[in-house]
XYZ file of C-alpha atoms in Angstrom:
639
model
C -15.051 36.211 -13.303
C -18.846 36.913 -13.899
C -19.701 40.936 -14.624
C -17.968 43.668 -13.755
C -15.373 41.146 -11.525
C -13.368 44.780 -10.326
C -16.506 45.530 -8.312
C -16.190 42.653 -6.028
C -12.429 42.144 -5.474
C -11.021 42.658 -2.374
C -7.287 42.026 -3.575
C -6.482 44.492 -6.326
C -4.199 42.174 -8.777
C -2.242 42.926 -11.133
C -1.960 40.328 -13.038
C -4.493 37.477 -13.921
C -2.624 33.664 -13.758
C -5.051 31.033 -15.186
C -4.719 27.730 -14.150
C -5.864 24.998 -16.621
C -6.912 21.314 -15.159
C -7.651 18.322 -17.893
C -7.076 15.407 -15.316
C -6.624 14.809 -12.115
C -3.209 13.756 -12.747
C -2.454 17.132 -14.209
C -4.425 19.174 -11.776
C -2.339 17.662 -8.634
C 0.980 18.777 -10.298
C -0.148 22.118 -10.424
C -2.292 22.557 -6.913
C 1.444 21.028 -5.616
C 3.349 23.583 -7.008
C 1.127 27.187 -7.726
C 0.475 28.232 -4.136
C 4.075 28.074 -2.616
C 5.391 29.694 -5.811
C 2.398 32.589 -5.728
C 2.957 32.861 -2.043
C 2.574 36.189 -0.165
C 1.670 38.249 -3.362
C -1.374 39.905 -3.887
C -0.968 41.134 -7.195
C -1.761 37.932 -8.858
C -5.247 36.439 -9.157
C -5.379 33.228 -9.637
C -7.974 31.002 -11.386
C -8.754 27.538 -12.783
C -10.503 26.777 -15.807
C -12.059 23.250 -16.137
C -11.467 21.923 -19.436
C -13.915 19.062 -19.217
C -12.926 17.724 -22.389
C -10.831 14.522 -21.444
C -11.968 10.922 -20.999
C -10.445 10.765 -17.678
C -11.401 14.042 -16.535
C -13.996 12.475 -13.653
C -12.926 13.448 -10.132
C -11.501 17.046 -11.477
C -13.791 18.999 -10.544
C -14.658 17.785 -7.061
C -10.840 17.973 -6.128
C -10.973 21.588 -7.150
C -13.850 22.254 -5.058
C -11.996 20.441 -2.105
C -9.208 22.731 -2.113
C -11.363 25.487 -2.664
C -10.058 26.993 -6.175
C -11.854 29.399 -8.026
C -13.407 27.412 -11.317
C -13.718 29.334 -14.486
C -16.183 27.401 -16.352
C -14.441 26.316 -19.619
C -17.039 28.455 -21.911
C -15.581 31.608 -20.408
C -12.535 30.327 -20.385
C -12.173 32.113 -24.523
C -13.787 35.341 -22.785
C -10.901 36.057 -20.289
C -7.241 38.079 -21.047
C -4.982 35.947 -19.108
C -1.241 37.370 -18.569
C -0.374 33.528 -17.881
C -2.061 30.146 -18.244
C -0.383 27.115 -16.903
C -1.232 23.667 -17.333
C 0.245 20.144 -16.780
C -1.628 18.620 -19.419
C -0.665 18.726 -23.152
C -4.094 17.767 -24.411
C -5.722 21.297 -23.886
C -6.932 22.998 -26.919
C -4.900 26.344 -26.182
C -4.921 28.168 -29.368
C -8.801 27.955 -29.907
C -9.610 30.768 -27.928
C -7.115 33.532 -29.559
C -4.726 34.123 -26.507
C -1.615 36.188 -27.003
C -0.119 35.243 -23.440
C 2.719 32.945 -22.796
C 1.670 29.199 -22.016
C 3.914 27.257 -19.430
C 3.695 23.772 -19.622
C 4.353 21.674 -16.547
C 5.407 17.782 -16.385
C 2.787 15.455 -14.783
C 5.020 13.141 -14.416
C 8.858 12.410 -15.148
C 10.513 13.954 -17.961
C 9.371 12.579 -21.613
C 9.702 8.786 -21.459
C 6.705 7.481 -22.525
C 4.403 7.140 -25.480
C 0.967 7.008 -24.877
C -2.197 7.038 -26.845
C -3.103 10.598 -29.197
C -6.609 11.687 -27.985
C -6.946 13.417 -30.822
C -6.141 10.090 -33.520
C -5.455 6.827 -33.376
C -1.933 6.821 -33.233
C 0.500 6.807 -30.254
C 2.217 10.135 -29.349
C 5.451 11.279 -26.721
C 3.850 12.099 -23.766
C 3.978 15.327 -22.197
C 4.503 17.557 -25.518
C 1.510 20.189 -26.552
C 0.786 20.033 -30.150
C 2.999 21.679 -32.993
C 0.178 24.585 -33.333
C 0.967 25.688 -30.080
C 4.715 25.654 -30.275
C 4.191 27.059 -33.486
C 2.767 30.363 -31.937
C 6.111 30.513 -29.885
C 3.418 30.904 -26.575
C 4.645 27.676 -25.406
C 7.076 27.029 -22.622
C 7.778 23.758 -21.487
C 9.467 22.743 -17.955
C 11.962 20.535 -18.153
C 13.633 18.574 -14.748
C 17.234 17.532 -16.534
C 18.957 19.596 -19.535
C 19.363 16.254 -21.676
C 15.318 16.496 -21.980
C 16.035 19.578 -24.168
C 17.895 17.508 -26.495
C 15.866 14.575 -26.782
C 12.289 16.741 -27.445
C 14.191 18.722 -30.315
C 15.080 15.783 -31.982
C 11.850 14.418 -31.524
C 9.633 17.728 -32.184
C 12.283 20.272 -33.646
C 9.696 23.394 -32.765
C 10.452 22.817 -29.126
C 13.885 24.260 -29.900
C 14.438 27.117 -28.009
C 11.145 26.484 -25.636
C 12.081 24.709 -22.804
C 12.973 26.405 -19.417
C 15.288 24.192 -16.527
C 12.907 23.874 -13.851
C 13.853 20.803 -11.846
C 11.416 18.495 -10.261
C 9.047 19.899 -7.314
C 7.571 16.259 -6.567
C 11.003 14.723 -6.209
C 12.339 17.594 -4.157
C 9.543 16.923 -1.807
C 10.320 13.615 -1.659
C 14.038 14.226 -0.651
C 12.805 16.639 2.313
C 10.396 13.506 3.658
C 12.982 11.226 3.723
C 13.771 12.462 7.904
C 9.696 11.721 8.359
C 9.708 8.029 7.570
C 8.850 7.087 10.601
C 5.816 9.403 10.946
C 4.562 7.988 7.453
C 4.894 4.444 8.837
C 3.070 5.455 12.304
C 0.289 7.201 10.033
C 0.158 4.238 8.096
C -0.527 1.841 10.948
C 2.886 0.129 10.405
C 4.226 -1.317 13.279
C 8.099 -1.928 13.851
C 9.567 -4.825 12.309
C 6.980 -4.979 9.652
C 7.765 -4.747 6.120
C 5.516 -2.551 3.513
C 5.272 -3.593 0.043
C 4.114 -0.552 -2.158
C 2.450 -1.873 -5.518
C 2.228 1.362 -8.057
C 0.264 0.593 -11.199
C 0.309 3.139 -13.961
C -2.540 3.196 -16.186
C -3.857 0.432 -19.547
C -3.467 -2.860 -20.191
C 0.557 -3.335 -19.929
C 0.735 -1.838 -16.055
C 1.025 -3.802 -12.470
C -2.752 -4.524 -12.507
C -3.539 -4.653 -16.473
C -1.199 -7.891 -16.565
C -2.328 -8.711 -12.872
C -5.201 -7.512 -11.343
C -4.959 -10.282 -8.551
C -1.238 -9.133 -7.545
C -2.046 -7.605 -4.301
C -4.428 -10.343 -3.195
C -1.577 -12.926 -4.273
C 0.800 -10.832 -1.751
C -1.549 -10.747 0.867
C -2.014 -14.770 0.759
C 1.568 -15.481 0.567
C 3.084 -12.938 3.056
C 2.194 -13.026 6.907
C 0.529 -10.527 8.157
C 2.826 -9.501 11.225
C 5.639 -9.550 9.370
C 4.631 -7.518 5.977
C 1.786 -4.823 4.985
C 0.806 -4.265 1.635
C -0.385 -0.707 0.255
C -1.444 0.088 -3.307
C -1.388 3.407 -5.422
C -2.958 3.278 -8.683
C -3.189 5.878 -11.738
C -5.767 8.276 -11.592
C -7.164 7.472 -14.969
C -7.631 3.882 -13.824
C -10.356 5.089 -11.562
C -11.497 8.143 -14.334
C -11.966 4.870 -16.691
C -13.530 2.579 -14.643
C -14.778 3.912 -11.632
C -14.006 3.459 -7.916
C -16.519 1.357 -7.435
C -15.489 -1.105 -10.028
C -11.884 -0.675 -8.508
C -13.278 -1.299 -4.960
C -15.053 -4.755 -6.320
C -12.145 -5.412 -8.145
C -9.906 -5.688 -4.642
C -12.590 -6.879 -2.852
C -10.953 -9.821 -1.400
C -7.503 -7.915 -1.280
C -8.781 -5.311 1.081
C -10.650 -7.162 3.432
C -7.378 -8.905 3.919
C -5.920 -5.414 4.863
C -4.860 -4.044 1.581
C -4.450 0.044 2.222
C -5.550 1.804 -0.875
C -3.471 4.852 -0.934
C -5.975 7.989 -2.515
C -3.931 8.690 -6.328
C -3.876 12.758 -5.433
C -2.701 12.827 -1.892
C -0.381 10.134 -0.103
C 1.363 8.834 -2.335
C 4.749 10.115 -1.541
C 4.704 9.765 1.551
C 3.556 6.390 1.254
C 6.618 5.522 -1.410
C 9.253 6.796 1.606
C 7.538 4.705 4.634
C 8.046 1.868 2.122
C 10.676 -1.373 2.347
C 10.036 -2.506 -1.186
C 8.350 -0.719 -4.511
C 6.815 -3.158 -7.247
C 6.359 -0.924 -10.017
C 6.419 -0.652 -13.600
C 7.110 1.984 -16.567
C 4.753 4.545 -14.468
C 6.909 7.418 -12.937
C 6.074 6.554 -9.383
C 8.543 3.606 -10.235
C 11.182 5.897 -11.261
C 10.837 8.313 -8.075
C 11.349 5.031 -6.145
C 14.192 4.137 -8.280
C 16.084 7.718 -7.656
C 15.299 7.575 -3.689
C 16.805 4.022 -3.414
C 14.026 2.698 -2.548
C 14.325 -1.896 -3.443
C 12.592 -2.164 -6.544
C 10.966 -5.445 -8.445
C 9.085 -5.061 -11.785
C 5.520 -6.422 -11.471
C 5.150 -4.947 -15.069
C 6.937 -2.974 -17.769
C 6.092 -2.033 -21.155
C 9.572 -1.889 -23.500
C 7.319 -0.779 -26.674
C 5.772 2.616 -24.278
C 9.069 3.604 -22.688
C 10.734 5.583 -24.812
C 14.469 4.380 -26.613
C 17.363 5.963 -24.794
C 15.634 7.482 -22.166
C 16.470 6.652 -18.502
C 13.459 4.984 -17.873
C 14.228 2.540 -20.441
C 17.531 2.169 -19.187
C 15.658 1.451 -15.766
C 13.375 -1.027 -17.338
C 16.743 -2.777 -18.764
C 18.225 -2.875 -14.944
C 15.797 -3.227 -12.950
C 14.445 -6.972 -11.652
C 11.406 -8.451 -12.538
C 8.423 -10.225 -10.713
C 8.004 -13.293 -12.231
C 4.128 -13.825 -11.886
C 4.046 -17.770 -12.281
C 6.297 -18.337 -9.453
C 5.609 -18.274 -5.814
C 5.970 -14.374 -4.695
C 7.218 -14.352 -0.630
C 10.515 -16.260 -1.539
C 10.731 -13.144 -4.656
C 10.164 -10.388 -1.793
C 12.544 -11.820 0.476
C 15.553 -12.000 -2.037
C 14.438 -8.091 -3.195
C 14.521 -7.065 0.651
C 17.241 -9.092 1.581
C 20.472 -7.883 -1.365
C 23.603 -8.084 0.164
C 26.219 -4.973 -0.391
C 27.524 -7.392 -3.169
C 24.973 -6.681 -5.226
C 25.150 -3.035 -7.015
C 21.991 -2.861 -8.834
C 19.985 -1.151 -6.267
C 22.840 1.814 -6.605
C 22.860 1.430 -10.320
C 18.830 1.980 -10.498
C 19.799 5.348 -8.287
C 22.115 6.371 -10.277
C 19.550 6.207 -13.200
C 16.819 7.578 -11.277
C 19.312 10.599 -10.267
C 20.132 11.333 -14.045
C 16.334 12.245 -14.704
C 16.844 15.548 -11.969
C 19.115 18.792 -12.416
C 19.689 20.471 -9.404
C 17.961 19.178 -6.647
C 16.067 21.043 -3.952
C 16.086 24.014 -6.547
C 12.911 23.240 -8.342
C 10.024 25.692 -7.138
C 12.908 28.498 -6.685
C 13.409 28.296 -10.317
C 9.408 27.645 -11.614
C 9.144 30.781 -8.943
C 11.498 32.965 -11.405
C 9.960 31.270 -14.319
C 6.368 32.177 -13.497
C 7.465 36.163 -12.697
C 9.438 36.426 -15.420
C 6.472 35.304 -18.060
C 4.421 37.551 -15.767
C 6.390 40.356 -16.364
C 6.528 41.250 -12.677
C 9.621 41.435 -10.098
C 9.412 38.107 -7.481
C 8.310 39.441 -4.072
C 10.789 41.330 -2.484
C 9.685 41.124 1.255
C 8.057 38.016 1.009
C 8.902 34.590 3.085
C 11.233 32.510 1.675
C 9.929 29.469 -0.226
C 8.970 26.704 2.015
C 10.428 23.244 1.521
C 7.343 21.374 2.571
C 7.627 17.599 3.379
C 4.294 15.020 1.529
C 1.955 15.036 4.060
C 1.427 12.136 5.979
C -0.311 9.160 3.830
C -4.729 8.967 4.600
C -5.570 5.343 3.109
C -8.979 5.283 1.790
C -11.352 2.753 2.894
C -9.319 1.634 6.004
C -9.788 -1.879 6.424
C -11.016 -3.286 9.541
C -8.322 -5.473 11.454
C -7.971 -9.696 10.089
C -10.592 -11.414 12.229
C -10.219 -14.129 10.221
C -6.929 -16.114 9.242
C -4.854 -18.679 8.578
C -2.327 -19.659 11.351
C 0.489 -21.393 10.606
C 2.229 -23.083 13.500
C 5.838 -24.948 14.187
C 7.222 -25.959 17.381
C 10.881 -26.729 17.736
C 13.196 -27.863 20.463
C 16.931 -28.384 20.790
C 18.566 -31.341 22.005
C 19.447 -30.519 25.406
C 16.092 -30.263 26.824
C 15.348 -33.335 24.568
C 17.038 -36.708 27.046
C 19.275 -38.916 25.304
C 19.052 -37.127 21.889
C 21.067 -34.964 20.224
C 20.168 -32.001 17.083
C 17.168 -30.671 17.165
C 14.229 -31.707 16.208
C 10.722 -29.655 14.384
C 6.982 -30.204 15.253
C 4.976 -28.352 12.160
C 1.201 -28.150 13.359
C -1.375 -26.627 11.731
C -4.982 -27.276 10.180
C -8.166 -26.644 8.372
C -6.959 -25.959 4.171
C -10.209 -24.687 3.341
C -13.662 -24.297 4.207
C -14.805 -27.246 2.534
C -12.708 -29.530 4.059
C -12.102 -29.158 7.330
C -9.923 -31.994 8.569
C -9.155 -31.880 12.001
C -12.614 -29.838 12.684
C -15.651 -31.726 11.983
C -18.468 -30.514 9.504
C -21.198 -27.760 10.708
C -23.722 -29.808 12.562
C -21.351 -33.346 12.903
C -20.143 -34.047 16.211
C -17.250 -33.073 17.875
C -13.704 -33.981 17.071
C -11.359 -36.090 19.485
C -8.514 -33.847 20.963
C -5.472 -35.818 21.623
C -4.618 -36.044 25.059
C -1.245 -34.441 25.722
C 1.263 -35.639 28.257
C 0.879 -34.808 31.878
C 3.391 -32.365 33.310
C 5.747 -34.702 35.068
C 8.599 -33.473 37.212
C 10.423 -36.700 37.321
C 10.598 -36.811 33.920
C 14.116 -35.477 32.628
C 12.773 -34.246 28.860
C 9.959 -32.746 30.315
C 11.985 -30.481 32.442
C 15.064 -29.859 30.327
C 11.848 -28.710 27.336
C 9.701 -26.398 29.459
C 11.367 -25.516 32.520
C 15.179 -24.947 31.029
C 14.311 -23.784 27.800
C 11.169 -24.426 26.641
C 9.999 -25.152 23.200
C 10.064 -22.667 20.515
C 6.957 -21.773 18.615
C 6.659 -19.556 15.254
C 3.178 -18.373 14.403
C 2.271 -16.808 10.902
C -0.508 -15.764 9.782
C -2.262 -14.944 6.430
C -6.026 -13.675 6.012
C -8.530 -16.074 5.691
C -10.132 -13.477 2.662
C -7.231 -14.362 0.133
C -6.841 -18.357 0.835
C -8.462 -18.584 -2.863
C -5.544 -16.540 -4.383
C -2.305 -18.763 -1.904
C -0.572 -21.097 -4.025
C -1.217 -24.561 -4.273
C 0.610 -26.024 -1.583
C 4.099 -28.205 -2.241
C 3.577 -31.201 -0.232
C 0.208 -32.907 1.461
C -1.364 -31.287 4.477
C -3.359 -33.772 7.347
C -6.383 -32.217 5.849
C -5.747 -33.313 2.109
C -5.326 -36.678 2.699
C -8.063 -36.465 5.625
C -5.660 -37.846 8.193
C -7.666 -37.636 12.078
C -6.168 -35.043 14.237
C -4.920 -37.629 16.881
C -2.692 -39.568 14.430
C 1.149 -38.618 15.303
C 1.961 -36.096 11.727
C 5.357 -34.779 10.941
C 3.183 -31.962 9.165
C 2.985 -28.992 7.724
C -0.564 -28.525 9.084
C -2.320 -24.735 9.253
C -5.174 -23.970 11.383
C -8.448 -21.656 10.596
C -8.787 -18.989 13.702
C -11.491 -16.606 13.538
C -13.604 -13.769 15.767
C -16.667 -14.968 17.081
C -18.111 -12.362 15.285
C -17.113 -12.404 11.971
C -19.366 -10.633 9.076
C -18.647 -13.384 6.314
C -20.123 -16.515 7.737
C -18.043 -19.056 6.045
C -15.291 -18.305 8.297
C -16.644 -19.080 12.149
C -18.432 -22.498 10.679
C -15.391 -23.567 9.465
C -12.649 -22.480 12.019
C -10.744 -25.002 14.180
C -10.244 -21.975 16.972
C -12.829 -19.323 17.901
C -11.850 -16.622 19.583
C -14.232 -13.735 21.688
C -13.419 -10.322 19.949
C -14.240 -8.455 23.331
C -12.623 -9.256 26.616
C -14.503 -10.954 29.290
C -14.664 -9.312 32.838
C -14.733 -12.166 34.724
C -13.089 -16.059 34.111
C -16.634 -16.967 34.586
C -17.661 -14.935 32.238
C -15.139 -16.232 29.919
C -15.606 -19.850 30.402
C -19.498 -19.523 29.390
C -18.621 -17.755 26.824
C -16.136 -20.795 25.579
C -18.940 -23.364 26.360
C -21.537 -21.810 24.407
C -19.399 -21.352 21.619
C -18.117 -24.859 21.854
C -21.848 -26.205 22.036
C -22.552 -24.079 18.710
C -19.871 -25.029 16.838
C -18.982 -28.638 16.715
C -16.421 -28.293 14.240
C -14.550 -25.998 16.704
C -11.611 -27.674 18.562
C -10.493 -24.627 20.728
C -12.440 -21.657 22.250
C -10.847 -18.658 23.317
C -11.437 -15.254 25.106
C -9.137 -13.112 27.357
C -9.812 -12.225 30.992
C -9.214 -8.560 32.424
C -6.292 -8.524 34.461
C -5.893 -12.490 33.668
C -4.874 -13.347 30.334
C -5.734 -15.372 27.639
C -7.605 -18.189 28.821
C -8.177 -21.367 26.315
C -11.047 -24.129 26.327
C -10.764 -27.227 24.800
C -13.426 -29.713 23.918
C -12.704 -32.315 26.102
C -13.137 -29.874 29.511
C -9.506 -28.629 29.911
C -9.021 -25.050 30.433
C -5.362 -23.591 29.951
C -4.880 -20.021 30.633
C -1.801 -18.638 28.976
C 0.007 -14.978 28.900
C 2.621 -13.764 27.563
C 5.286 -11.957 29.559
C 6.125 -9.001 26.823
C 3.596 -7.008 24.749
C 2.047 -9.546 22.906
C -1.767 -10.340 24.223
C -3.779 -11.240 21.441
C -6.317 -13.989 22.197
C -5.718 -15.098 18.537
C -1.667 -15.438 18.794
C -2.398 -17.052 22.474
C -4.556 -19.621 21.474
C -2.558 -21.043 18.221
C 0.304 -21.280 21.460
C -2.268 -23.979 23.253
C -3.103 -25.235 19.579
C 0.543 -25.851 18.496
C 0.681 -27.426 22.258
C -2.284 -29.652 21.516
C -1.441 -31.037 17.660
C 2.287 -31.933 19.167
C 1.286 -33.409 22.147
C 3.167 -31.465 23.961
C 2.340 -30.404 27.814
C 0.056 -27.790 28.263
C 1.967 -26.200 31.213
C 5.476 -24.436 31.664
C 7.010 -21.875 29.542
C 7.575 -21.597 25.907
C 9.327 -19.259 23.422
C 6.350 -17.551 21.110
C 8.225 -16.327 18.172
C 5.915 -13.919 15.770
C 7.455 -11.988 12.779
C 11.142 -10.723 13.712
C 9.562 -10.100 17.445
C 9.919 -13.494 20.664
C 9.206 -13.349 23.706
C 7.975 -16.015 26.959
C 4.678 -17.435 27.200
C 3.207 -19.766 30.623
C 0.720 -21.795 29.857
C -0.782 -23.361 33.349
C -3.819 -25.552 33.388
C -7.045 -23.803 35.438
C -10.420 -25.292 36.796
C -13.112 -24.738 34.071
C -15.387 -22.630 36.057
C -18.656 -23.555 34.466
C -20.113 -26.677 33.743
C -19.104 -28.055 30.077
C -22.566 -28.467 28.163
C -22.544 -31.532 25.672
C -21.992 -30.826 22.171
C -22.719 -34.248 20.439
């Protein structure tokens, strides 16, 4: 590169290997693949030219500088005497520049299923297959993961008789090797146990996950609670080359500031396809990987007229499930995640995603053998074996700050024998606050405060009382969904207290939700309209804490419940009339938010607050006390 390149070389190569990147796309299949395969050997330089010719080729060049390739600008690109070029794309213009050496042509994605638009006319074109000029030559080679490929491109292009070399699949073999690392993807991913992560992958134009619904990951995020599922989304590179990640941020505004992670299209991926519990895809090959791993699989999207006819991702678009967008999506997610052994199609989509790969964990031995053989050069003979490296753990971009405010949805439920003289069981749904225009049970910014009902005094004598809370105590389930994505929840089935504007004191037989939010939450919308505040920071002292309640209280007179945990003391709860419950859970749970909707399920069931109840949040229970305390400051009026 530049004049006279011998002059400043410090490895005296033998061979000159240029690397040609179009896309990102393309330029990630070969960054995954070159290094391990030129490992340990001197004797070939290695170079990438920039052909800057492509619509999507925005973000190229800065992910070559991050890795820190060598870029042959594309003007001297005509000037060099490669031995090799390689390439994932099929677009380049490889014949232009009067090259004699061998061209090998690498897959960007899996095998030759899909028809996509020609960039150089109007018409459509089978991806993944350079143009007849270069097969013409007899320079090209093209990589091929399954032998039945070989059949289907000579019936479709008969020059690529004869020039197609059994390679295998790098990216998939990778992904078999992560499968032991699940758990480290999860950790890295900020996945909890017992949580569920739903992996959207959109491919690219109007007929993908996002070009028939660009609101799909905020409509997950509404509809599935956030302890019990997290939602992650890959997209196509050329959906950012073509619109722009700041478009795409805007786009999923609302989405991710519910806690969508946005997974970076050239690194993460992978990994974050084998920490997941469910794929929604469509005819993009991220689908298919999932498909071949196992991996539960729903069809947010799927193009029949770009999938190509007899190929197996056709037959996996005729298999496969599919997302229907009109209907509510948690009770879809839950029949996905929860197929029995009864039903075969998950193994029938492996099977299908299996007959797409020849010889697995074989792939970058072969392309190694490949690669020498075009070089004319023997492979290293003392050189380390190839590694078998594992993705690398998942980065999400843009990590979202954790759900300050949300949506808590709240049911109590005891069984009949701490109920006297009754027998079943019998359900208490509480909840409040539908939207920040109507706030029901909370009054309107600047109108006074609310009544609280008055619940029943602890009473010893009392037989229910003690069979409820000091037997067994009540049971109460708390979901939650982000306050960011209420817009995008569906319509709800039956009248809430707040539609029909019902007081909180009237006796309800629900459902009912509740608004709970951080004291010091950026969007403003969300603390004048909550029915529960809660302090973000912990309080030092109760004292502390109980100022802290009344001042809140005093500035918010739609609020119903204030609350903010002590050091070394708990959670500790005000309500509006002057009581003070502190409340703590005996296991790991000690969020002031779940803590407080305990008190608030308490409160809207008129229930005691004291004794012992059952908290039960996602697939995780354990014991909460709630026992009434001395407000330790004076309650300031609020009317």
């Amino acid at each position: 590169m530049g004049t006279d390149p011998e002059r400043w070389q410090t490895f005296r190569g033998e061979r000159l290997v240029i690397a040609v990147a179009r896309t990102v796309t393309s330029t990630v299949r070969v960054l995954d693949v070159l290094r391990p395969v030129l490992r340990d050997d001197p004797r070939v330089h290695l170079v990438f030219a920039f052909d800057p010719t492509s619509a999507f080729n925005d973000g190229v060049h800065a992910l070559l500088r991050s890795v820190g390739a060598r870029v042959l600008p594309w003007h001297q690109f005509a000037r060099t005497d490669p031995d090799l070029i390689v390439t994932a794309t099929e677009n380049a213009d490889l014949t232009a520049a009067h090259h004699t050496c061998p061209v090998l042509v690498l897959p960007h994605g899996v095998g030759f299923h899909k028809v996509v638009p020609d960039a150089r006319s109007d018409r459509d074109r089978l991806a993944g297959v350079v143009p007849d000029a270069l097969l013409r030559s007899g320079r090209a080679r093209l990589a091929i993961s399954h032998p039945d490929q070989a059949a289907q491109l000579a019936a479709a292009h008969p020059a690529t008789a004869g020039r197609t070399l059994l390679v295998g699949d790098p990216c998939y073999d990778a992904l078999l090797g992560g499968r032991a690392l699940r758990a480290t993807y999860r950790a890295a991913l900020g996945i909890a146990d017992g949580r569920r992560l739903i992996m959207i992958s959109s491919t690219w134009r109007d007929r993908s996950v996002l070009g028939r619904d660009p609101a799909l990951p905020a409509r997950l995020l509404a509809e599935l609670p956030l302890d019990d599922y997290a939602v992650a989304l890959v997209t196509h590179p050329n959906i950012t080359s073509a619109h722009g990640g700041y478009a795409l941020r805007s786009h999923l505004g609302s989405a991710h500031d519910a806690g969508l992670l946005t997974i970076p299209p050239t690194a993460g991926w992978q990994a974050t396809l084998l920490a997941a519990d469910l794929l929604i895809g469509d005819h993009g090959s991220v689908t298919f990987y999932g498909a071949a791993l196992g991996t539960p699989l729903l069809l947010g999207a799927f193009s029949d007229d770009e999938a190509v006819a007899g190929t197996p991702m056709a037959e996996l678009g005729r298999i496969a499930p599919r997302l229907q967008r009109d209907a509510p999506l948690r009770p879809q997610v839950e029949r996905a995640l929860g197929r029995g052994p009864a039903d075969d199609t998950p193994e029938r989509l492996r099977k299908v995603g299996e007959s797409a790969f020849a010889t697995p964990g074989r792939a970058l031995a072969r392309l190694r053998t490949a690669v020498y053989d075009l070089l004319r050069l023997p492979e290293p003979e003392n050189g380390a074996p190839l590694p078998l490296h594992a993705p690398e753990p998942p980065v999400p971009q843009d990590v979202p700050e954790a759900t300050t405010a949300c949506y808590v949805h709240t049911s109590l439920a005891e069984d009949s024998p701490g109920s006297a003289g009754r027998s079943g069981s019998s359900t208490v749904s509480s909840t409040t606050s539908v939207s920040w225009g109507s706030l029901g049970s909370a009054a309107s910014p600047g109108a006074s405060g609310p009544s609280v009902p008055s619940a029943p005094s602890p009473d010893a004598s009392s037989p229910g009382w003690r069979g409820s809370w000091e037997t067994e105590g009540p049971r109460i389930a708390v979901e939650r969904t982000p306050a960011a994505v209420v817009a995008f929840s569906p319509p709800p089935t039956t009248p809430s207290a707040v539609d029909t504007g019902t007081p909180l004191g009237d006796a309800l037989d629900g459902p009912f939700r509740h608004l709970s939010c951080a004291d010091d939450e950026g969007d403003r919308r969300w603390p004048e309209s909550a029915s529960v505040l809660v302090r973000r920071t912990t309080a030092d002292t109760a004292v502390a804490a109980d100022r802290w309640i009344d001042d809140t209280l005093a500035r918010y007179p739609g609020c119903l419940l204030a609350a903010a945990t002590v050091t070394g003391r708990g959670c500790r709860v005000g309500l509006r009339d002057g009581r003070t419950i502190e409340v703590s859970a005996t296991g790991t749970q000690h969020e002031t938010a779940v803590l407080a909707a305990v008190v608030y399920a308490c409160v809207r069931a008129r229930r005691p607050l004291s004794g012992f109840a059952t908290l039960a949040l996602g697939d995780r229970t354990e014991d909460v006390e709630l026992r009434p305390a001395r407000r330790a400051s004076r309650p300031r009026p609020t009317g």
